[in-house]
Amino acid sequence: KSPKSPKSPKSPKTPKSPKSSPKKETDPMLQFLSHDDSLIVFGEEMLRHSANVNGNLEVDVTIHMMEANFILSKTAVTLTGVLANTEIHMYGQDPINFGGFNQTSPTYAIKTRKQEALIIGTNTGTSNILSYNGYPGRLNELNQKVFDTVLNSVVTKQEKKRYITKGRKLEFLPDTYIPIPPFWVRTSPLVVTHDDDVTYISSPFTMSIISKHTTPTPERFQGTYYGKPITAAQAYEWIVYDAFGNADTFYSII
């Protein structure tokens, strides 16, 4: 028998693209969590958490496409019988920058009424439609609640197990106060630092006082609360994709 001709060497396989990039673009759950309907529910949740009041409170949510319209928007409080109504305004901004990479899900700036303004605005003179239910909720508490909900009720069991056993953890530090609202508008959630296996972030917030005396804040903007909590889409993106970046991807930001 004539000797077999040697096999030609196999051509090297084309390296696969990182799983996160193409999957994020077509991930149906990420698309669902990023939809306006999901964002409206999230905006309502932020108001109810931050205001922390008892009573019948109805909420109207507006998602703005332009920053100028968001900045000029007003959050009024109106009464219909024993029902209080207030407004939430949301504006999509740049994703969180984690140092070596950005997420794809935008951060949402949210403007609404603060607890004190809701109580004062629903005082009929004889009774309050709304009442205090404790201190105003903090954004880091809401961030943890949103993150835990996504981890325990949205991602698959396999995704949850992978994140718990192999993923870089995301923890939420106390909120960062930005004294001037226009500066807050352009302040992103702060990636404070990266440890070996944990990333810490802080949500920026601000608020305007209520005063009958001379104040730099126009009356229409008094009693406003401004916050940038993480959305369910951002939490999902971290749990399913971003927590598994190469360690060199993360560097400390102080």
C-alpha positions as a Markdown table, in Angstrom:
| # | Residue | x | y | z |
|---|---|---|---|---|
| 1 | Lys | 0.0 | 0.0 | 0.0 |
| 2 | Ser | 1.2 | 3.5 | -0.8 |
| 3 | Pro | 1.7 | 5.6 | 2.4 |
| 4 | Lys | -1.1 | 7.9 | 3.3 |
| 5 | Ser | -0.5 | 11.5 | 2.6 |
| 6 | Pro | -0.1 | 13.5 | 5.8 |
| 7 | Lys | -3.1 | 15.4 | 6.9 |
| 8 | Ser | -3.0 | 19.1 | 6.3 |
| 9 | Pro | -2.8 | 20.9 | 9.6 |
| 10 | Lys | -6.1 | 22.3 | 10.9 |
| 11 | Ser | -6.6 | 26.0 | 10.5 |
| 12 | Pro | -6.8 | 27.7 | 13.9 |
| 13 | Lys | -10.3 | 28.4 | 15.1 |
| 14 | Thr | -11.5 | 32.0 | 15.0 |
| 15 | Pro | -11.5 | 33.3 | 18.5 |
| 16 | Lys | -15.0 | 33.7 | 19.9 |
| 17 | Ser | -16.1 | 37.1 | 20.7 |
| 18 | Pro | -16.7 | 37.8 | 24.4 |
| 19 | Lys | -20.1 | 36.4 | 25.3 |
| 20 | Ser | -21.3 | 39.6 | 26.9 |
| 21 | Ser | -21.1 | 41.9 | 23.9 |
| 22 | Pro | -23.4 | 40.2 | 21.3 |
| 23 | Lys | -25.7 | 38.6 | 23.9 |
| 24 | Lys | -26.4 | 41.9 | 25.6 |
| 25 | Glu | -27.7 | 43.4 | 22.3 |
| 26 | Thr | -30.2 | 40.6 | 21.8 |
| 27 | Asp | -30.9 | 39.5 | 25.4 |
| 28 | Pro | -34.8 | 39.5 | 25.6 |
| 29 | Met | -34.8 | 39.9 | 29.4 |
| 30 | Leu | -32.5 | 42.9 | 29.2 |
| 31 | Gln | -34.7 | 44.4 | 26.5 |
| 32 | Phe | -37.7 | 43.9 | 28.6 |
| 33 | Leu | -36.2 | 45.5 | 31.7 |
| 34 | Ser | -35.1 | 48.5 | 29.5 |
| 35 | His | -38.6 | 49.0 | 28.1 |
| 36 | Asp | -40.5 | 52.2 | 29.0 |
| 37 | Asp | -43.2 | 50.2 | 30.8 |
| 38 | Ser | -40.5 | 48.6 | 33.1 |
| 39 | Leu | -38.9 | 52.0 | 33.7 |
| 40 | Ile | -42.3 | 53.6 | 34.6 |
| 41 | Val | -42.8 | 50.9 | 37.3 |
| 42 | Phe | -39.2 | 51.5 | 38.5 |
| 43 | Gly | -39.8 | 55.3 | 38.7 |
| 44 | Glu | -42.9 | 54.7 | 40.8 |
| 45 | Glu | -41.0 | 52.4 | 43.1 |
| 46 | Met | -38.3 | 55.0 | 43.7 |
| 47 | Leu | -40.9 | 57.6 | 44.7 |
| 48 | Arg | -42.7 | 55.3 | 47.1 |
| 49 | His | -39.4 | 54.2 | 48.6 |
| 50 | Ser | -37.9 | 57.7 | 48.9 |
| 51 | Ala | -41.1 | 59.4 | 50.1 |
| 52 | Asn | -42.1 | 56.7 | 52.5 |
| 53 | Val | -45.6 | 58.0 | 53.3 |
| 54 | Asn | -48.9 | 56.5 | 54.2 |
| 55 | Gly | -52.1 | 57.3 | 52.2 |
| 56 | Asn | -53.5 | 57.1 | 48.7 |
| 57 | Leu | -50.9 | 58.4 | 46.3 |
| 58 | Glu | -51.2 | 58.2 | 42.6 |
| 59 | Val | -48.2 | 58.7 | 40.4 |
| 60 | Asp | -47.8 | 60.1 | 36.8 |
| 61 | Val | -44.5 | 59.3 | 35.1 |
| 62 | Thr | -42.9 | 61.2 | 32.2 |
| 63 | Ile | -39.8 | 59.9 | 30.5 |
| 64 | His | -38.0 | 62.8 | 28.8 |
| 65 | Met | -35.8 | 62.5 | 25.7 |
| 66 | Met | -34.2 | 65.9 | 26.1 |
| 67 | Glu | -32.2 | 67.1 | 29.1 |
| 68 | Ala | -33.5 | 70.7 | 28.9 |
| 69 | Asn | -37.1 | 69.4 | 29.2 |
| 70 | Phe | -36.2 | 67.3 | 32.2 |
| 71 | Ile | -34.4 | 70.2 | 34.0 |
| 72 | Leu | -37.4 | 72.5 | 33.5 |
| 73 | Ser | -40.1 | 69.9 | 34.4 |
| 74 | Lys | -42.1 | 70.5 | 37.6 |
| 75 | Thr | -43.3 | 68.0 | 40.2 |
| 76 | Ala | -46.6 | 69.2 | 41.5 |
| 77 | Val | -48.9 | 67.7 | 44.1 |
| 78 | Thr | -52.6 | 67.8 | 43.5 |
| 79 | Leu | -55.6 | 66.5 | 45.5 |
| 80 | Thr | -58.8 | 64.8 | 44.3 |
| 81 | Gly | -60.9 | 64.1 | 47.4 |
| 82 | Val | -58.7 | 61.8 | 49.5 |
| 83 | Leu | -56.5 | 60.9 | 46.6 |
| 84 | Ala | -53.1 | 62.6 | 46.2 |
| 85 | Asn | -51.4 | 62.8 | 42.9 |
| 86 | Thr | -47.8 | 63.7 | 42.1 |
| 87 | Glu | -45.4 | 63.5 | 39.2 |
| 88 | Ile | -42.1 | 61.8 | 38.4 |
| 89 | His | -39.8 | 62.9 | 35.6 |
| 90 | Met | -37.1 | 60.6 | 34.2 |
| 91 | Tyr | -34.2 | 61.2 | 31.8 |
| 92 | Gly | -31.9 | 58.6 | 30.4 |
| 93 | Gln | -28.2 | 59.4 | 30.6 |
| 94 | Asp | -24.9 | 57.6 | 30.0 |
| 95 | Pro | -24.4 | 54.1 | 31.4 |
| 96 | Ile | -22.2 | 53.6 | 34.5 |
| 97 | Asn | -18.5 | 53.7 | 33.8 |
| 98 | Phe | -16.9 | 50.9 | 35.8 |
| 99 | Gly | -13.3 | 51.9 | 35.0 |
| 100 | Gly | -12.3 | 49.6 | 32.2 |
| 101 | Phe | -15.8 | 49.4 | 30.5 |
| 102 | Asn | -19.2 | 50.9 | 30.4 |
| 103 | Gln | -22.5 | 49.2 | 30.8 |
| 104 | Thr | -25.0 | 49.4 | 27.9 |
| 105 | Ser | -28.1 | 50.2 | 30.1 |
| 106 | Pro | -28.5 | 53.9 | 30.6 |
| 107 | Thr | -28.6 | 55.5 | 34.0 |
| 108 | Tyr | -31.8 | 57.3 | 34.8 |
| 109 | Ala | -32.0 | 60.7 | 36.5 |
| 110 | Ile | -35.2 | 60.9 | 38.4 |
| 111 | Lys | -37.0 | 63.9 | 39.8 |
| 112 | Thr | -39.9 | 63.9 | 42.1 |
| 113 | Arg | -41.3 | 65.4 | 45.4 |
| 114 | Lys | -39.5 | 64.8 | 48.6 |
| 115 | Gln | -41.3 | 63.5 | 51.7 |
| 116 | Glu | -41.8 | 66.8 | 53.4 |
| 117 | Ala | -43.2 | 68.4 | 50.2 |
| 118 | Leu | -45.8 | 65.6 | 49.8 |
| 119 | Ile | -46.9 | 66.0 | 53.4 |
| 120 | Ile | -47.2 | 69.8 | 53.2 |
| 121 | Gly | -48.8 | 69.6 | 49.8 |
| 122 | Thr | -51.6 | 67.3 | 50.9 |
| 123 | Asn | -52.5 | 69.2 | 54.1 |
| 124 | Thr | -56.1 | 70.3 | 53.7 |
| 125 | Gly | -56.1 | 72.5 | 56.8 |
| 126 | Thr | -58.1 | 70.0 | 58.8 |
| 127 | Ser | -56.2 | 66.7 | 58.0 |
| 128 | Asn | -53.3 | 65.3 | 55.9 |
| 129 | Ile | -54.1 | 63.0 | 53.1 |
| 130 | Leu | -50.6 | 61.6 | 53.4 |
| 131 | Ser | -48.7 | 61.0 | 56.6 |
| 132 | Tyr | -45.1 | 60.1 | 57.6 |
| 133 | Asn | -44.2 | 56.4 | 57.6 |
| 134 | Gly | -40.7 | 56.9 | 59.0 |
| 135 | Tyr | -37.6 | 58.5 | 57.6 |
| 136 | Pro | -37.3 | 59.1 | 53.8 |
| 137 | Gly | -35.9 | 56.0 | 52.0 |
| 138 | Arg | -32.3 | 56.1 | 50.9 |
| 139 | Leu | -31.1 | 55.2 | 47.4 |
| 140 | Asn | -28.6 | 52.6 | 48.6 |
| 141 | Glu | -31.5 | 50.8 | 50.2 |
| 142 | Leu | -33.5 | 50.9 | 47.0 |
| 143 | Asn | -30.4 | 49.8 | 45.0 |
| 144 | Gln | -30.0 | 46.7 | 47.3 |
| 145 | Lys | -33.7 | 45.9 | 47.0 |
| 146 | Val | -33.7 | 46.2 | 43.2 |
| 147 | Phe | -30.5 | 44.1 | 43.0 |
| 148 | Asp | -31.8 | 41.4 | 45.3 |
| 149 | Thr | -35.1 | 41.2 | 43.3 |
| 150 | Val | -33.3 | 40.7 | 40.0 |
| 151 | Leu | -30.9 | 38.1 | 41.6 |
| 152 | Asn | -33.7 | 36.1 | 43.2 |
| 153 | Ser | -36.6 | 36.6 | 40.9 |
| 154 | Val | -35.4 | 37.5 | 37.4 |
| 155 | Val | -32.2 | 35.7 | 36.4 |
| 156 | Thr | -32.2 | 32.0 | 35.9 |
| 157 | Lys | -31.1 | 29.6 | 38.7 |
| 158 | Gln | -27.9 | 28.9 | 36.7 |
| 159 | Glu | -27.1 | 32.6 | 36.3 |
| 160 | Lys | -27.7 | 33.2 | 40.0 |
| 161 | Lys | -25.4 | 30.3 | 41.0 |
| 162 | Arg | -22.7 | 31.5 | 38.6 |
| 163 | Tyr | -22.9 | 35.0 | 40.0 |
| 164 | Ile | -22.8 | 33.8 | 43.6 |
| 165 | Thr | -19.9 | 31.4 | 43.1 |
| 166 | Lys | -17.8 | 33.2 | 40.5 |
| 167 | Gly | -19.0 | 36.7 | 40.0 |
| 168 | Arg | -17.5 | 40.0 | 41.3 |
| 169 | Lys | -19.9 | 41.3 | 43.9 |
| 170 | Leu | -21.5 | 44.7 | 43.7 |
| 171 | Glu | -22.2 | 46.6 | 46.9 |
| 172 | Phe | -23.9 | 49.9 | 47.6 |
| 173 | Leu | -22.3 | 52.6 | 49.7 |
| 174 | Pro | -24.3 | 55.4 | 51.3 |
| 175 | Asp | -25.7 | 58.0 | 48.9 |
| 176 | Thr | -23.5 | 60.9 | 47.7 |
| 177 | Tyr | -25.0 | 64.3 | 48.3 |
| 178 | Ile | -24.5 | 66.8 | 45.5 |
| 179 | Pro | -25.4 | 70.3 | 46.8 |
| 180 | Ile | -26.4 | 72.0 | 43.5 |
| 181 | Pro | -29.1 | 70.3 | 41.4 |
| 182 | Pro | -27.6 | 71.4 | 38.0 |
| 183 | Phe | -24.3 | 69.7 | 39.0 |
| 184 | Trp | -26.3 | 66.6 | 40.1 |
| 185 | Val | -27.8 | 66.3 | 36.6 |
| 186 | Arg | -24.4 | 65.7 | 35.2 |
| 187 | Thr | -23.1 | 63.5 | 38.0 |
| 188 | Ser | -23.1 | 59.8 | 37.3 |
| 189 | Pro | -23.4 | 57.0 | 39.9 |
| 190 | Leu | -20.0 | 56.9 | 41.5 |
| 191 | Val | -17.8 | 53.9 | 41.2 |
| 192 | Val | -16.0 | 54.5 | 44.4 |
| 193 | Thr | -13.4 | 51.7 | 44.5 |
| 194 | His | -12.7 | 48.1 | 43.5 |
| 195 | Asp | -11.4 | 45.5 | 45.9 |
| 196 | Asp | -10.1 | 42.2 | 44.8 |
| 197 | Asp | -13.6 | 40.7 | 44.4 |
| 198 | Val | -16.0 | 43.6 | 45.1 |
| 199 | Thr | -17.0 | 46.8 | 43.4 |
| 200 | Tyr | -18.6 | 49.6 | 45.4 |
| 201 | Ile | -20.8 | 52.3 | 44.0 |
| 202 | Ser | -22.8 | 55.2 | 45.4 |
| 203 | Ser | -25.9 | 56.9 | 43.9 |
| 204 | Pro | -25.8 | 60.7 | 43.8 |
| 205 | Phe | -28.8 | 62.7 | 45.1 |
| 206 | Thr | -29.8 | 66.2 | 45.9 |
| 207 | Met | -32.9 | 68.1 | 47.0 |
| 208 | Ser | -34.3 | 71.6 | 47.3 |
| 209 | Ile | -35.6 | 73.2 | 50.4 |
| 210 | Ile | -39.0 | 74.6 | 51.1 |
| 211 | Ser | -38.9 | 78.2 | 52.3 |
| 212 | Lys | -41.1 | 81.3 | 52.3 |
| 213 | His | -38.1 | 83.4 | 52.8 |
| 214 | Thr | -35.5 | 84.4 | 50.3 |
| 215 | Thr | -33.9 | 81.4 | 48.7 |
| 216 | Pro | -31.9 | 80.8 | 45.5 |
| 217 | Thr | -34.4 | 78.1 | 44.5 |
| 218 | Pro | -37.4 | 79.2 | 42.5 |
| 219 | Glu | -40.7 | 78.4 | 44.2 |
| 220 | Arg | -41.7 | 76.0 | 41.4 |
| 221 | Phe | -38.6 | 73.8 | 42.1 |
| 222 | Gln | -38.8 | 73.9 | 45.9 |
| 223 | Gly | -39.4 | 70.6 | 47.7 |
| 224 | Thr | -38.0 | 68.5 | 44.9 |
| 225 | Tyr | -36.0 | 65.3 | 45.3 |
| 226 | Tyr | -33.5 | 64.2 | 42.7 |
| 227 | Gly | -31.9 | 60.7 | 42.6 |
| 228 | Lys | -30.0 | 58.2 | 40.4 |
| 229 | Pro | -30.6 | 54.7 | 41.7 |
| 230 | Ile | -29.6 | 51.7 | 39.6 |
| 231 | Thr | -32.3 | 50.2 | 37.4 |
| 232 | Ala | -33.3 | 46.6 | 37.2 |
| 233 | Ala | -31.6 | 46.5 | 33.8 |
| 234 | Gln | -28.3 | 47.7 | 35.2 |
| 235 | Ala | -28.5 | 45.1 | 38.0 |
| 236 | Tyr | -29.3 | 42.4 | 35.5 |
| 237 | Glu | -26.5 | 43.4 | 33.3 |
| 238 | Trp | -24.0 | 43.2 | 36.2 |
| 239 | Ile | -25.2 | 39.9 | 37.5 |
| 240 | Val | -25.4 | 38.1 | 34.1 |
| 241 | Tyr | -22.5 | 39.7 | 32.2 |
| 242 | Asp | -20.3 | 42.3 | 33.9 |
| 243 | Ala | -19.4 | 40.5 | 37.1 |
| 244 | Phe | -17.1 | 38.1 | 35.1 |
| 245 | Gly | -14.7 | 40.6 | 33.5 |
| 246 | Asn | -11.0 | 40.0 | 33.7 |
| 247 | Ala | -9.6 | 41.3 | 37.0 |
| 248 | Asp | -7.4 | 43.7 | 34.9 |
| 249 | Thr | -10.6 | 45.3 | 33.6 |
| 250 | Phe | -11.3 | 46.8 | 37.0 |
| 251 | Tyr | -9.1 | 49.5 | 38.6 |
| 252 | Ser | -9.5 | 51.6 | 41.6 |
| 253 | Ile | -11.2 | 55.0 | 41.3 |
| 254 | Ile | -10.8 | 57.2 | 44.3 |
